[in-house]
PDB file of C-alpha atoms in Angstrom:
ATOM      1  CA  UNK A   1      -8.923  20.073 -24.115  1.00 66.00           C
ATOM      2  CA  UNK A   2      -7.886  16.441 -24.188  1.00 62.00           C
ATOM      3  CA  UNK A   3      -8.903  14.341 -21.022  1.00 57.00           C
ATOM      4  CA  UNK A   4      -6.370  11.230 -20.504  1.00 56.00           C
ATOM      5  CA  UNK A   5      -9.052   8.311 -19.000  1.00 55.00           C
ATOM      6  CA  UNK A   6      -5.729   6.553 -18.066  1.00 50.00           C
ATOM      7  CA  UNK A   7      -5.429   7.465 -14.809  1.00 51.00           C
ATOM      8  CA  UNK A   8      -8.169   6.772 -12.065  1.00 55.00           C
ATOM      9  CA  UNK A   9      -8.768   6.738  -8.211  1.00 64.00           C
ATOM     10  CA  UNK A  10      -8.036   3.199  -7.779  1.00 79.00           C
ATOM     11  CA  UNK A  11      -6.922   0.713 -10.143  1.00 87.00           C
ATOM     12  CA  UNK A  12      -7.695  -3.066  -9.674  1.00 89.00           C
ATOM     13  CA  UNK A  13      -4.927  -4.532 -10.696  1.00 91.00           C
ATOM     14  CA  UNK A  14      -6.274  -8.458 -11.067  1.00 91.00           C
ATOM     15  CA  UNK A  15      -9.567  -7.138 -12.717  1.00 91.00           C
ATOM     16  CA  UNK A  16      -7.755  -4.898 -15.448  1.00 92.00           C
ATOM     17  CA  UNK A  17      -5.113  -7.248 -16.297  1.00 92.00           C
ATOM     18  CA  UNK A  18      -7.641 -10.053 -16.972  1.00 89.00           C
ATOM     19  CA  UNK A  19     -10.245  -7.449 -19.300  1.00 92.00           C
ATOM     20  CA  UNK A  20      -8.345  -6.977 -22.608  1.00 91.00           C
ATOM     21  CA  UNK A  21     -10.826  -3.644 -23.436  1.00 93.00           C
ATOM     22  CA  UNK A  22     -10.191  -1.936 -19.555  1.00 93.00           C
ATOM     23  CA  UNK A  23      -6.702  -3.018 -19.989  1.00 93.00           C
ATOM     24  CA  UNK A  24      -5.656  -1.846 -23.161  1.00 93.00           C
ATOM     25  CA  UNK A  25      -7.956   1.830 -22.168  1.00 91.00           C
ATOM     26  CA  UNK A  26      -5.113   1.941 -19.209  1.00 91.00           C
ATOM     27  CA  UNK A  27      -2.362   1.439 -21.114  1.00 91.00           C
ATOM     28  CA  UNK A  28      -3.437   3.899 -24.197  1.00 90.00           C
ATOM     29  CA  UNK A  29      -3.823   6.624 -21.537  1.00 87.00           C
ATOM     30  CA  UNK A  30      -0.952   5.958 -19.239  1.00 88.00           C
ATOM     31  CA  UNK A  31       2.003   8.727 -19.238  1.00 88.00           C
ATOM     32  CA  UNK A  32       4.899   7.557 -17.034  1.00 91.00           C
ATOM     33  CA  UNK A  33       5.350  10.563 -14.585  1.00 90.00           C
ATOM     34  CA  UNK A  34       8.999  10.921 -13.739  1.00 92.00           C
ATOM     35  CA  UNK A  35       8.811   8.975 -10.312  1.00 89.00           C
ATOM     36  CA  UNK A  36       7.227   5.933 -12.358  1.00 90.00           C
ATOM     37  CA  UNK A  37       9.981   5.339 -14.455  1.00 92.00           C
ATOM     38  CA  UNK A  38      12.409   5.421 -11.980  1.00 92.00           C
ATOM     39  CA  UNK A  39      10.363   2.902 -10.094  1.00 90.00           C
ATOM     40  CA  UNK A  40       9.439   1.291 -12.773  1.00 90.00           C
ATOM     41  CA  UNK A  41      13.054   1.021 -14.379  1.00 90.00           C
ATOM     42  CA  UNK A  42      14.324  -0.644 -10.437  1.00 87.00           C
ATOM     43  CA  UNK A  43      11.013  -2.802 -10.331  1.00 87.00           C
ATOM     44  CA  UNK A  44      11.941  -4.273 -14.175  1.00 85.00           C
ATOM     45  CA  UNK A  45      15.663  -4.762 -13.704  1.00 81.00           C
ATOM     46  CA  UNK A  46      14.524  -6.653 -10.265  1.00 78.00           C
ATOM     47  CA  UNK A  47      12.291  -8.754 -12.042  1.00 74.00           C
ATOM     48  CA  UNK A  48      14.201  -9.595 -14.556  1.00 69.00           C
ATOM     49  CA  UNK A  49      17.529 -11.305 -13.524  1.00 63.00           C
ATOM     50  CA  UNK A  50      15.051 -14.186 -11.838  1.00 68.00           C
ATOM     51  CA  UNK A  51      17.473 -13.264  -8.457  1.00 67.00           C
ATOM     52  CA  UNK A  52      14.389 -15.827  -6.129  1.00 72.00           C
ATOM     53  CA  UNK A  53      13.428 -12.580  -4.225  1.00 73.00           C
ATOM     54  CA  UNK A  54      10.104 -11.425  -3.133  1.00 73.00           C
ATOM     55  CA  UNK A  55       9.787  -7.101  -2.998  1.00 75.00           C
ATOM     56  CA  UNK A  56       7.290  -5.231  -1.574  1.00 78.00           C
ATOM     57  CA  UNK A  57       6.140  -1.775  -3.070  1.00 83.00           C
ATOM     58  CA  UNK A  58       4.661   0.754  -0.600  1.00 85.00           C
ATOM     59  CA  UNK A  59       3.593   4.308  -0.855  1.00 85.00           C
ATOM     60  CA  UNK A  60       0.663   6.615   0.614  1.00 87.00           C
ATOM     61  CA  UNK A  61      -2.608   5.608  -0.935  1.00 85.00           C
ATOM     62  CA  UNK A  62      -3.176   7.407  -4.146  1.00 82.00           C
ATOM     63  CA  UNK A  63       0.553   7.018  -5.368  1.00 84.00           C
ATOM     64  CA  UNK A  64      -0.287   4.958  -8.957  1.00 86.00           C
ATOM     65  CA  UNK A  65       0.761   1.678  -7.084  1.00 89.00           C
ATOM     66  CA  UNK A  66      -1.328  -0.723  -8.561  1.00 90.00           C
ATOM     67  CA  UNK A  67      -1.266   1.402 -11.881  1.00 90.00           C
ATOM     68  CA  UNK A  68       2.536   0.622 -12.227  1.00 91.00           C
ATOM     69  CA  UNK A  69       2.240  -2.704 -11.325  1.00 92.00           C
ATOM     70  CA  UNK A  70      -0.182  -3.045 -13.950  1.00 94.00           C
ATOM     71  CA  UNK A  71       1.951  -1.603 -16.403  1.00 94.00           C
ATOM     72  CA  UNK A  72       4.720  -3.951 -15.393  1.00 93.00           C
ATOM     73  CA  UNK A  73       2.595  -6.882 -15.491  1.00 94.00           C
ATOM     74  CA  UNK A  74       1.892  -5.580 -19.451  1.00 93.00           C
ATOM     75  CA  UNK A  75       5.882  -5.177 -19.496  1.00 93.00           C
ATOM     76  CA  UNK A  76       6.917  -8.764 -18.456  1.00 91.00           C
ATOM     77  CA  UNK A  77       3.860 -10.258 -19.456  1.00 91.00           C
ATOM     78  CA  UNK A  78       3.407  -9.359 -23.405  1.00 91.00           C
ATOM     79  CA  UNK A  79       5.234 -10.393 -25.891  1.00 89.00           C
ATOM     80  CA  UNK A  80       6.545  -7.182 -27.433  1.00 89.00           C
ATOM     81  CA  UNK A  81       4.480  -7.900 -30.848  1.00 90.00           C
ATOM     82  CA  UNK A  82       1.312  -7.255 -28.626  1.00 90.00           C
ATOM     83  CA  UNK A  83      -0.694  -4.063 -28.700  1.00 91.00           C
ATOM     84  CA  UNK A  84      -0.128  -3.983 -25.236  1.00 90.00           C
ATOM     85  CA  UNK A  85       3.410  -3.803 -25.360  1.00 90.00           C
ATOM     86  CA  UNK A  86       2.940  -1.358 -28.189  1.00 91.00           C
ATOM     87  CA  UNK A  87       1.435   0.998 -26.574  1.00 92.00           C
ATOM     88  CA  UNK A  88       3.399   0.894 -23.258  1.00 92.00           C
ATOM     89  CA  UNK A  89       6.142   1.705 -25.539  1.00 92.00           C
ATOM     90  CA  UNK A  90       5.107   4.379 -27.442  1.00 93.00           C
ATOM     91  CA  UNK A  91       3.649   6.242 -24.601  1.00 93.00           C
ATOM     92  CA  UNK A  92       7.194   6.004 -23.187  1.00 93.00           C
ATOM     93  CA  UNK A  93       9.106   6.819 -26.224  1.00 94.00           C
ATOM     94  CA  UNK A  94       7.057  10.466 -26.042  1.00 94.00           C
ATOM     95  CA  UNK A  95       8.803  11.302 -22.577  1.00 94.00           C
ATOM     96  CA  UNK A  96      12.068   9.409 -22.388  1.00 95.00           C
ATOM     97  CA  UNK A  97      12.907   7.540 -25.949  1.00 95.00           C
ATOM     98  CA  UNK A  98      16.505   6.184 -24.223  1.00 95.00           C
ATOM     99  CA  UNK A  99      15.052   4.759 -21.114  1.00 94.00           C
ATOM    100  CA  UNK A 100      12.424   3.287 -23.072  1.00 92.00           C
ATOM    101  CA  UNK A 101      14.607   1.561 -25.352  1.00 93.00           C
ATOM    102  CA  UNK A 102      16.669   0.472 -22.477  1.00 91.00           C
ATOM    103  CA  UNK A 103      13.514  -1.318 -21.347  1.00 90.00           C
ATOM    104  CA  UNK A 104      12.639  -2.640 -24.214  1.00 89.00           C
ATOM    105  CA  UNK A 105      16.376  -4.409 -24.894  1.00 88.00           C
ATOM    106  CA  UNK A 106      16.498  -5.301 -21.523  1.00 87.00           C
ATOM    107  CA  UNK A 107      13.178  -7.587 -21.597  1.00 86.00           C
ATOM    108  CA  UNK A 108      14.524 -10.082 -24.828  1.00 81.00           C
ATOM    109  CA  UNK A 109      11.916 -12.290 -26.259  1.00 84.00           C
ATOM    110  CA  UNK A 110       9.003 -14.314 -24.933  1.00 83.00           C
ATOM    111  CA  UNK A 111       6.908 -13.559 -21.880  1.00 86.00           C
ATOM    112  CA  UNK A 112       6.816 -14.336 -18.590  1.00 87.00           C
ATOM    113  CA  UNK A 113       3.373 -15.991 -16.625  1.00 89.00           C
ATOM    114  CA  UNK A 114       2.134 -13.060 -14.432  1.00 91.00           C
ATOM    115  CA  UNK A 115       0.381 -14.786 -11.258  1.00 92.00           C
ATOM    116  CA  UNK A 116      -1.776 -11.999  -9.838  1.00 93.00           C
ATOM    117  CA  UNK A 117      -2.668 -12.603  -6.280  1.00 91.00           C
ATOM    118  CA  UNK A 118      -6.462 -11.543  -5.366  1.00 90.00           C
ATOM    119  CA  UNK A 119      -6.412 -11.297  -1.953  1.00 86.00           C
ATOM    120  CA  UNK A 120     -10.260 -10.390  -1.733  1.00 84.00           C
ATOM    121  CA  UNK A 121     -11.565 -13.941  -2.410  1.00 83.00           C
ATOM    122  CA  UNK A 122      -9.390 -15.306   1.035  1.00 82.00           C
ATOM    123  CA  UNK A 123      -8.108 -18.349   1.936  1.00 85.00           C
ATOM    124  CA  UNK A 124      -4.657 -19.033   3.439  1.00 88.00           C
ATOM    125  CA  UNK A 125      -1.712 -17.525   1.629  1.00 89.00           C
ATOM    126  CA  UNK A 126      -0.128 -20.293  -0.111  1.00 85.00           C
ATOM    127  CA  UNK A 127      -3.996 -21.031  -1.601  1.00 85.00           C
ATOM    128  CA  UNK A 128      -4.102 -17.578  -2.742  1.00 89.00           C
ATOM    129  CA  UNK A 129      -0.776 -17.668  -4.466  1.00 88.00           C
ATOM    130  CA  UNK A 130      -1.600 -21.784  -6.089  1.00 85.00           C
ATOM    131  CA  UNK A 131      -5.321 -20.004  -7.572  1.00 87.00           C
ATOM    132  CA  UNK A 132      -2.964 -17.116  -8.861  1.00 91.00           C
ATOM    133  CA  UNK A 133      -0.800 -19.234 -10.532  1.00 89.00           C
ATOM    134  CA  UNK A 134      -3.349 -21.442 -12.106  1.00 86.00           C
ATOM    135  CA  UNK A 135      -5.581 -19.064 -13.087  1.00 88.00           C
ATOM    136  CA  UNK A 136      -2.618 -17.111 -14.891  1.00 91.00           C
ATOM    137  CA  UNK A 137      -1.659 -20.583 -16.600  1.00 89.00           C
ATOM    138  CA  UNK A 138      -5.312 -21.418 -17.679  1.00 86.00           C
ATOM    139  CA  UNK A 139      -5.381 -17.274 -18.749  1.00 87.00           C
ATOM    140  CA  UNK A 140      -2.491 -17.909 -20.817  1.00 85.00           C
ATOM    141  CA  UNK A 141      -3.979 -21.121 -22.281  1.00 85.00           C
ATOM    142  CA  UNK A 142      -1.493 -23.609 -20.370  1.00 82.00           C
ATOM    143  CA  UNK A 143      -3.105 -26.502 -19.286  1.00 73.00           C
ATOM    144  CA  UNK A 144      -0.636 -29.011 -17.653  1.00 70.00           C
ATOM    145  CA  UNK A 145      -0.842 -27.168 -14.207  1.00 65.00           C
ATOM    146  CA  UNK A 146       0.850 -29.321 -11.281  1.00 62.00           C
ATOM    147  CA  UNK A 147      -1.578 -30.985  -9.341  1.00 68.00           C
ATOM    148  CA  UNK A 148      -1.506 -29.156  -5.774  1.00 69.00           C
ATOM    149  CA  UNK A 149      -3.410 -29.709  -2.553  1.00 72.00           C
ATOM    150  CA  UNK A 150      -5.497 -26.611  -3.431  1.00 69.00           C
ATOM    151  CA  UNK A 151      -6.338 -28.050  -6.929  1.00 70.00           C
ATOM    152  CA  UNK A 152      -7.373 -31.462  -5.366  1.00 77.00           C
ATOM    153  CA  UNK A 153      -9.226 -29.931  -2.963  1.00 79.00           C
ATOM    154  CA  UNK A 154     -11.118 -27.660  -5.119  1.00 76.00           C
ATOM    155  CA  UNK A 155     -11.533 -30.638  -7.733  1.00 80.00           C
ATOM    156  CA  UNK A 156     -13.043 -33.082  -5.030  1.00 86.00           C
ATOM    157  CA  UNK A 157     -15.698 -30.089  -3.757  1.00 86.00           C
ATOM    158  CA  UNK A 158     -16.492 -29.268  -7.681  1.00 85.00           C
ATOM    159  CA  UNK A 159     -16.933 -33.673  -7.711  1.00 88.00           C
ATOM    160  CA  UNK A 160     -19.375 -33.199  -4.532  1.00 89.00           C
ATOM    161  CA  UNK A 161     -21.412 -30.422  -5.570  1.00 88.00           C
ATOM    162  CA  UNK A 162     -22.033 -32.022  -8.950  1.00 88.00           C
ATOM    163  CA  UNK A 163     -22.451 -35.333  -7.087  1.00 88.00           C
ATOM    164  CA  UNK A 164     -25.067 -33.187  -4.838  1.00 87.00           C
ATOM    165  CA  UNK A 165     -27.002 -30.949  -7.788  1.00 86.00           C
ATOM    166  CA  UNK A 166     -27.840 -34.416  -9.388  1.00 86.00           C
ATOM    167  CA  UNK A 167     -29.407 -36.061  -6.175  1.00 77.00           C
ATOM    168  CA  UNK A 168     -26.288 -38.541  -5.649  1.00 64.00           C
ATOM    169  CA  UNK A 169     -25.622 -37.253  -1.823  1.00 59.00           C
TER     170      UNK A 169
END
């Protein structure tokens, strides 16, 4: 009997994405069921033709959600060299070789900056979506991030806790 790990009750998709070993452990075990890659073919083609959209998934809790989004955050944010990539691939090529290359031909070269939101550390929405951002720029090792009211503000409290640790307020 072989046990896939790749599938779980719940997948965090910011946490996974951000740990190379837990990430790389999904995608080795992940088997795109039949409803995934049709989702996952729409979600792809969506993303890719940059058409200034926002789409929501839904589905009953359980569904592999956050499991596909993590595979399509692999997908449009690995360069197809990576083991990543890789092994997204190949686990596709052993249920549906054509769609697979499809995919592959449709996503080119390069990568795109995947900004996963974490909506458990609060704040409004736009300051969720700015830390997103710049954490997936710093991730990807991008430092000239636009200076924002969130980064100013987080800069001058960083300032005043420093200012405060060393006895200067």
């Amino acid at each position: 009997i072989d046990i896939k790990t790749g599938y779980a009750n719940y997948v965090n998709l910011v946490d996974e994405f951000g740990d190379p070993d837990r990430n790389r452990a999904r995608m080795e075990g992940y088997m795109p069921i039949t409803s995934h890659r049709v989702a996952f073919e729409r979600l792809a083609h969506l993303c890719l033709p940059k058409d200034n959209r926002a789409y929501l998934l839904l589905g009953t809790y359980g569904t592999g959600k956050s499991h596909l989004l993590l595979m399509l955050a692999n997908y449009l944010g690995r360069d197809k060299r990576e083991v990543e990539f890789g092994l997204l691939r190949g686990n596709w090529d052993k249920v549906d070789p054509d769609q697979s290359a499809k995919l592959q031909s449709w996503r080119g070269k390069g990568r795109y900056l995947v900004a996963l939101v974490d909506f458990g550390k609060g704040g409004t929405f736009e300051a969720m979506v700015l830390r997103a951002i710049e954490e997936a720029c710093r991730r990807d090792g991008y430092e000239g991030f636009a200076r924002t009211h969130y980064g100013e503000a987080a800069a001058w409290l960083r300032d005043r806790r420093e200012q405060q640790a060393q006895g200067g307020l």
